[in-house]
Short mmCIF file of C-alpha atoms in Angstrom, two decimals:
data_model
loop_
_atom_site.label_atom_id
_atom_site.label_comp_id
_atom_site.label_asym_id
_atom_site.label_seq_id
_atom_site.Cartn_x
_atom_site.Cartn_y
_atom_site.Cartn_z
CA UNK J 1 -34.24 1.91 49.25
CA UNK J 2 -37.99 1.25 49.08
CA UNK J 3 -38.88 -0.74 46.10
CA UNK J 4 -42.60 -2.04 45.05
CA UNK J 5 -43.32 -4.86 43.07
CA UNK J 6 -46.78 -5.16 42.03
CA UNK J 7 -47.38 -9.13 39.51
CA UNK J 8 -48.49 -9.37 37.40
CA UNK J 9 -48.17 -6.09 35.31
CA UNK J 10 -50.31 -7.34 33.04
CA UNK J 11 -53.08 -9.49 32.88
CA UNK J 12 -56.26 -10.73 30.57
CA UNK J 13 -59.19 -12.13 32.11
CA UNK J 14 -62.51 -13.08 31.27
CA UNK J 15 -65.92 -12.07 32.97
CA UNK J 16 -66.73 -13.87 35.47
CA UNK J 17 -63.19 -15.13 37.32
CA UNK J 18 -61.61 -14.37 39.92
CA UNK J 19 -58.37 -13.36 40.44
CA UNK J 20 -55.65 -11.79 42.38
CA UNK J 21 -52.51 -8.91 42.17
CA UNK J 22 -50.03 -8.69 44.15
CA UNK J 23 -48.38 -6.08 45.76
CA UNK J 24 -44.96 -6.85 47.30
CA UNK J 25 -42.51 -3.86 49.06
CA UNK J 26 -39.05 -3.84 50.44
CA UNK J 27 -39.15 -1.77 53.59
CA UNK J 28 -41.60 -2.00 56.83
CA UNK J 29 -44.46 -0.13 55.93
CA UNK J 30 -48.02 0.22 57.28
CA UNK J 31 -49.61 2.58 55.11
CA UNK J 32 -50.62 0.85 51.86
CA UNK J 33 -52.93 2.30 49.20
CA UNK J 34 -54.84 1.21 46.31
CA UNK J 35 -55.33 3.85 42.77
CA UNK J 36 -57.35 2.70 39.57
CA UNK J 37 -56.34 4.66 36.66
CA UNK J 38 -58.34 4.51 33.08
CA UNK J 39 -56.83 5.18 29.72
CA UNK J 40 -56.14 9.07 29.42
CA UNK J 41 -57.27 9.29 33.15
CA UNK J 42 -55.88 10.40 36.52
CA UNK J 43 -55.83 8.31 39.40
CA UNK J 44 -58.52 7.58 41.36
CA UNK J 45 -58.30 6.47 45.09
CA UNK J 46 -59.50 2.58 45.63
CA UNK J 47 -58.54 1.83 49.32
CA UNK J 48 -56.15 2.91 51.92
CA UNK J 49 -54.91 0.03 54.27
CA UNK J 50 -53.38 1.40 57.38
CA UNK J 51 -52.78 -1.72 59.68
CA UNK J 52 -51.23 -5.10 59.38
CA UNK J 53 -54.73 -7.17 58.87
CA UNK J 54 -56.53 -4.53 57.55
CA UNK J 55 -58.53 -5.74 54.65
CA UNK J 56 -61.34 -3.39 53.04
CA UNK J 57 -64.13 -4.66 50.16
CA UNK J 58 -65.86 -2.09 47.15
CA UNK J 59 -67.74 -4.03 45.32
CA UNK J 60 -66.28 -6.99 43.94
CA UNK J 61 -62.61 -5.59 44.72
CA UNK J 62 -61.09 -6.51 48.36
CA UNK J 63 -57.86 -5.41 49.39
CA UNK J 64 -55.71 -6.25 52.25
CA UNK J 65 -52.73 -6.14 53.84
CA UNK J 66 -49.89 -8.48 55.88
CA UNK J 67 -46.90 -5.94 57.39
CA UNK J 68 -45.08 -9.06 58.33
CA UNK J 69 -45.18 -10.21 55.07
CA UNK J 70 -44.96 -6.66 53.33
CA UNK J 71 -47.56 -7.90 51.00
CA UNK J 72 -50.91 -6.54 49.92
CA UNK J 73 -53.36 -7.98 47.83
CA UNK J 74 -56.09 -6.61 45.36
CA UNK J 75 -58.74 -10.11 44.76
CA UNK J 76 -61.27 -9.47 42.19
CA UNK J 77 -64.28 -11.27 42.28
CA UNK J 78 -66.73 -12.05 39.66
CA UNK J 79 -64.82 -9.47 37.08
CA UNK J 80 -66.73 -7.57 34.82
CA UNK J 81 -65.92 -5.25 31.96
CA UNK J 82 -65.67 -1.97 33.80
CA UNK J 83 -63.46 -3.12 35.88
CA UNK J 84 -60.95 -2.70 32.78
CA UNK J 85 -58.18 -0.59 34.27
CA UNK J 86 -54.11 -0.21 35.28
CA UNK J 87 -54.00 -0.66 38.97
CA UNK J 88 -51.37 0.78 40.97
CA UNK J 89 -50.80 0.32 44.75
CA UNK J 90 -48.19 2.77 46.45
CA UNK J 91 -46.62 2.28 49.61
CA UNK J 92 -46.30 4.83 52.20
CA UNK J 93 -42.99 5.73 54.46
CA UNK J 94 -43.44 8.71 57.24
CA UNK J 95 -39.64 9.49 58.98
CA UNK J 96 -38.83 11.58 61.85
CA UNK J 97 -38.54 14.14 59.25
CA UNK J 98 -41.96 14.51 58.32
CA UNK J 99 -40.47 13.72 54.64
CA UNK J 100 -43.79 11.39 53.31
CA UNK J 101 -42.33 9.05 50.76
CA UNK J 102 -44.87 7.55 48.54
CA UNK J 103 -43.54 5.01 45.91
CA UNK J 104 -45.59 3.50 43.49
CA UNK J 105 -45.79 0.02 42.08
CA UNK J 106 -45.55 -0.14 38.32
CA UNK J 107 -49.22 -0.86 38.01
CA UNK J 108 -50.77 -4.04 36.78
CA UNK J 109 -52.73 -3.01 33.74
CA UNK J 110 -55.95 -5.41 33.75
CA UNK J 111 -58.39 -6.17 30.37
CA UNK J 112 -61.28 -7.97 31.28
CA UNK J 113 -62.67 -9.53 28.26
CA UNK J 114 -66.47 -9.86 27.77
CA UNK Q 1 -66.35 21.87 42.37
CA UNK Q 2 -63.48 20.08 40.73
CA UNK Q 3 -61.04 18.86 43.75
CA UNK Q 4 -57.79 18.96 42.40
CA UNK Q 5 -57.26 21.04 38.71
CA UNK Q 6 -54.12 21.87 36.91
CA UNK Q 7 -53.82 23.85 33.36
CA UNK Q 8 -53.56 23.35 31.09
CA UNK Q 9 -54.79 20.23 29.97
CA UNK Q 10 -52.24 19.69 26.81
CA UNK Q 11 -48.47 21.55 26.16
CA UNK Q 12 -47.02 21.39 23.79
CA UNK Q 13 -43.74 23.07 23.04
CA UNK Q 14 -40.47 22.78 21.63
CA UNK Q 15 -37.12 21.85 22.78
CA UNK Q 16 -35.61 25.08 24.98
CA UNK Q 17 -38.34 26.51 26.16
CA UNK Q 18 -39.21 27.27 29.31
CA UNK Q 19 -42.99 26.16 30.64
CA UNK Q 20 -45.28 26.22 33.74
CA UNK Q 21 -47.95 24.45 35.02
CA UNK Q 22 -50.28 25.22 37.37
CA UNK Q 23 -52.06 23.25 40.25
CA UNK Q 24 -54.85 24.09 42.44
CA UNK Q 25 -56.95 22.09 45.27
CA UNK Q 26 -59.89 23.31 47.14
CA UNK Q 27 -59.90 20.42 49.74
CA UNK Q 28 -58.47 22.33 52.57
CA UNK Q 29 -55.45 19.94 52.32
CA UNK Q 30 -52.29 20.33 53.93
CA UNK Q 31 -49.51 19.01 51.13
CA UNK Q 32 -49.44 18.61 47.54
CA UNK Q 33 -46.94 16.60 45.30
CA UNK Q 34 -45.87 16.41 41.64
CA UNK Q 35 -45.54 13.22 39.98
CA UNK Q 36 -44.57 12.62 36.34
CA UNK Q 37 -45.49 9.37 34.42
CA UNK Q 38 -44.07 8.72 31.84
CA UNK Q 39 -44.91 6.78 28.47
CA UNK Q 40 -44.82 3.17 30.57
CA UNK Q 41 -47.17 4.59 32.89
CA UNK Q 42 -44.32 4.26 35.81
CA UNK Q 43 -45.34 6.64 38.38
CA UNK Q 44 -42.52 8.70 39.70
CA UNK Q 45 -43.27 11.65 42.76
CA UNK Q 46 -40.74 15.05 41.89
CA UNK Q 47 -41.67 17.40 44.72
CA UNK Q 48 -43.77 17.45 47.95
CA UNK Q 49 -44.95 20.47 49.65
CA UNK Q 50 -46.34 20.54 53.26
CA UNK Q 51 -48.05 23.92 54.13
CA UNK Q 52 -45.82 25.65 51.26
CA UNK Q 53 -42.45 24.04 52.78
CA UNK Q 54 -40.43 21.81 50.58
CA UNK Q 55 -40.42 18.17 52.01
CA UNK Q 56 -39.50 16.10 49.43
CA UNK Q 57 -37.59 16.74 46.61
CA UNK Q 58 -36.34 13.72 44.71
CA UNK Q 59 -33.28 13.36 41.94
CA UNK Q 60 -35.13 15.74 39.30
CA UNK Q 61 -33.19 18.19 37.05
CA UNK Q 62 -32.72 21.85 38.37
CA UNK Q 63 -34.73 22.47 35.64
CA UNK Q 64 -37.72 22.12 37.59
CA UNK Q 65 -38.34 23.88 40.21
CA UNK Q 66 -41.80 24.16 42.22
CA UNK Q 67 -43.57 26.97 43.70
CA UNK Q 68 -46.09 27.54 46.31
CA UNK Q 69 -47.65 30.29 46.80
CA UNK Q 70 -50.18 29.37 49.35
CA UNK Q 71 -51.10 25.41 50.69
CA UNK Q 72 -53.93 25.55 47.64
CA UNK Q 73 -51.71 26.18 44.57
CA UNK Q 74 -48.41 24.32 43.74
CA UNK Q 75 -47.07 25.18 39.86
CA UNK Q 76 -44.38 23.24 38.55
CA UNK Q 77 -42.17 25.60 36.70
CA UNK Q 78 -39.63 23.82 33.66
CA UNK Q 79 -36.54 25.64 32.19
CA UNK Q 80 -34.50 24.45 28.72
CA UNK Q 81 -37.16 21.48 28.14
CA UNK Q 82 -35.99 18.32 26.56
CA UNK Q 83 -37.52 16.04 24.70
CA UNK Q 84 -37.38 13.58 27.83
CA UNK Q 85 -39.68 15.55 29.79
CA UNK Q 86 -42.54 14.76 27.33
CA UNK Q 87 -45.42 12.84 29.78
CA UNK Q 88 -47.77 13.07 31.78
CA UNK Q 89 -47.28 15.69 34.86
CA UNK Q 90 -50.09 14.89 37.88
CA UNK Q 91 -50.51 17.09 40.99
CA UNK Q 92 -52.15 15.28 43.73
CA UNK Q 93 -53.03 16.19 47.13
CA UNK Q 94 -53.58 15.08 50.72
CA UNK Q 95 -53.90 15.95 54.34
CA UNK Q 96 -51.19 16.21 56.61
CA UNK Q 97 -49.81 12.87 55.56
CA UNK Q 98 -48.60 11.76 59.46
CA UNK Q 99 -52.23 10.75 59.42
CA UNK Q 100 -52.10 8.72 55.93
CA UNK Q 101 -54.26 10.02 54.09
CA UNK Q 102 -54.66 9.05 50.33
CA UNK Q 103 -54.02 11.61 47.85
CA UNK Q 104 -56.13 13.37 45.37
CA UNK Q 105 -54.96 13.30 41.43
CA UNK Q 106 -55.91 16.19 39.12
CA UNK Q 107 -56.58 15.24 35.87
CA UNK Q 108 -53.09 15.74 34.58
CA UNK Q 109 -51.43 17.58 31.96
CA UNK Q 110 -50.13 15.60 29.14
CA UNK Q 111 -46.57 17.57 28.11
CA UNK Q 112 -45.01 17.14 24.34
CA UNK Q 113 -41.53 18.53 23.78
CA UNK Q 114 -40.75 18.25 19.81
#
């Protein structure tokens, strides 16, 4: 069974630092995606990482990925305010079947203090 | 112009009654998915639907049961609710997803069962 392990799940930071989540899964995988949700919000689409190596950058948010490893990061750089958010990546398993399984992490919910 | 919309915004509703909620997307895409979080904000998918054919239907009560009419519209029908389906329900959508594509959230509708 697929399981995702994002670390932390929570985290307080103040502007200016830099820091890291983690996104760990259980199963070979090579389709890895990034969602920022606000308070009260939906989920909005950060990145979509579809290749072992792949690494993409928005701002002062990079994301990338190691298949070998089955680990994908989210670094932020320089944080500000607005980047105050839960973070969730989800992990992406296409069969023979056509059956897309998509599980999601359980989010790492980030306060950047000012 | 909005993407991905569901109605209605807020339910709510008492135990034993029977609910639906709509979803709509006017990106042309191929599948659409329910997910329900709940009040830890743990993402969990219910249904997928690939050009109106069930592809994924994970360990949710007969009580729910989805409907597609066309590839644009997926409602989430709920019989008998209990007070554990109070959350949040999100459709999302996304091309076919053998080409990984990341998914679309509507804004979600927030369920209360008292």
């Amino acid at each position: 069974e697929l399981k995702v392990e994002q670390n932390p799940l929570f985290l307080s930071m103040q502007e200016g630092k830099n820091y890291t989540i983690y996104c760990n899964y259980s199963t070979t995988s090579d389709r890895l995606y990034w969602y920022r949700q606000d308070p009260g919000k939906s989920l909005e689409s950060l990145f979509v990482l579809l290749s072992n190596g792949a690494v993409k950058q928005e701002g002062r948010l990079m994301a990338s990925l190691d298949t070998k490893a089955r680990l994908s990061t989210l670094h932020i750089t320089a944080a500000v305010h607005d980047l105050s958010a839960t973070y969730f990546c989800a992990v992406d398993i296409i069969n023979m079947n056509r059956d897309d399984k998509i599980i999601f992490g359980k989010g790492t919910r980030l306060h950047i203090l000012p | 112009d909005t993407a991905v919309s569901q109605t209605p915004k807020y339910l709510v509703t008492q135990m034993g009654n029977d609910k639906s909620i709509k979803c709509e997307q006017n990106l042309g895409h191929d599948t659409m998915y329910w997910y329900k979080q709940d009040s830890k904000k743990f993402l969990k998918i219910m249904f997928s639907y690939n050009n109106k054919e069930l592809i994924i239907n994970e360990t949710v009560p007969n009580r729910f049961s989805p409907k597609s009419p066309d590839k644009a519209h997926l409602n989430l029908h709920i019989n008998s609710l209990e007070l554990g389906d109070s959350a949040v329900y999100f459709c999302a959508s996304s091309q076919d997803p053998g080409r990984s594509y990341e998914q679309y959230f509507g804004p979600g509708t927030r369920l209360t069962v008292t």
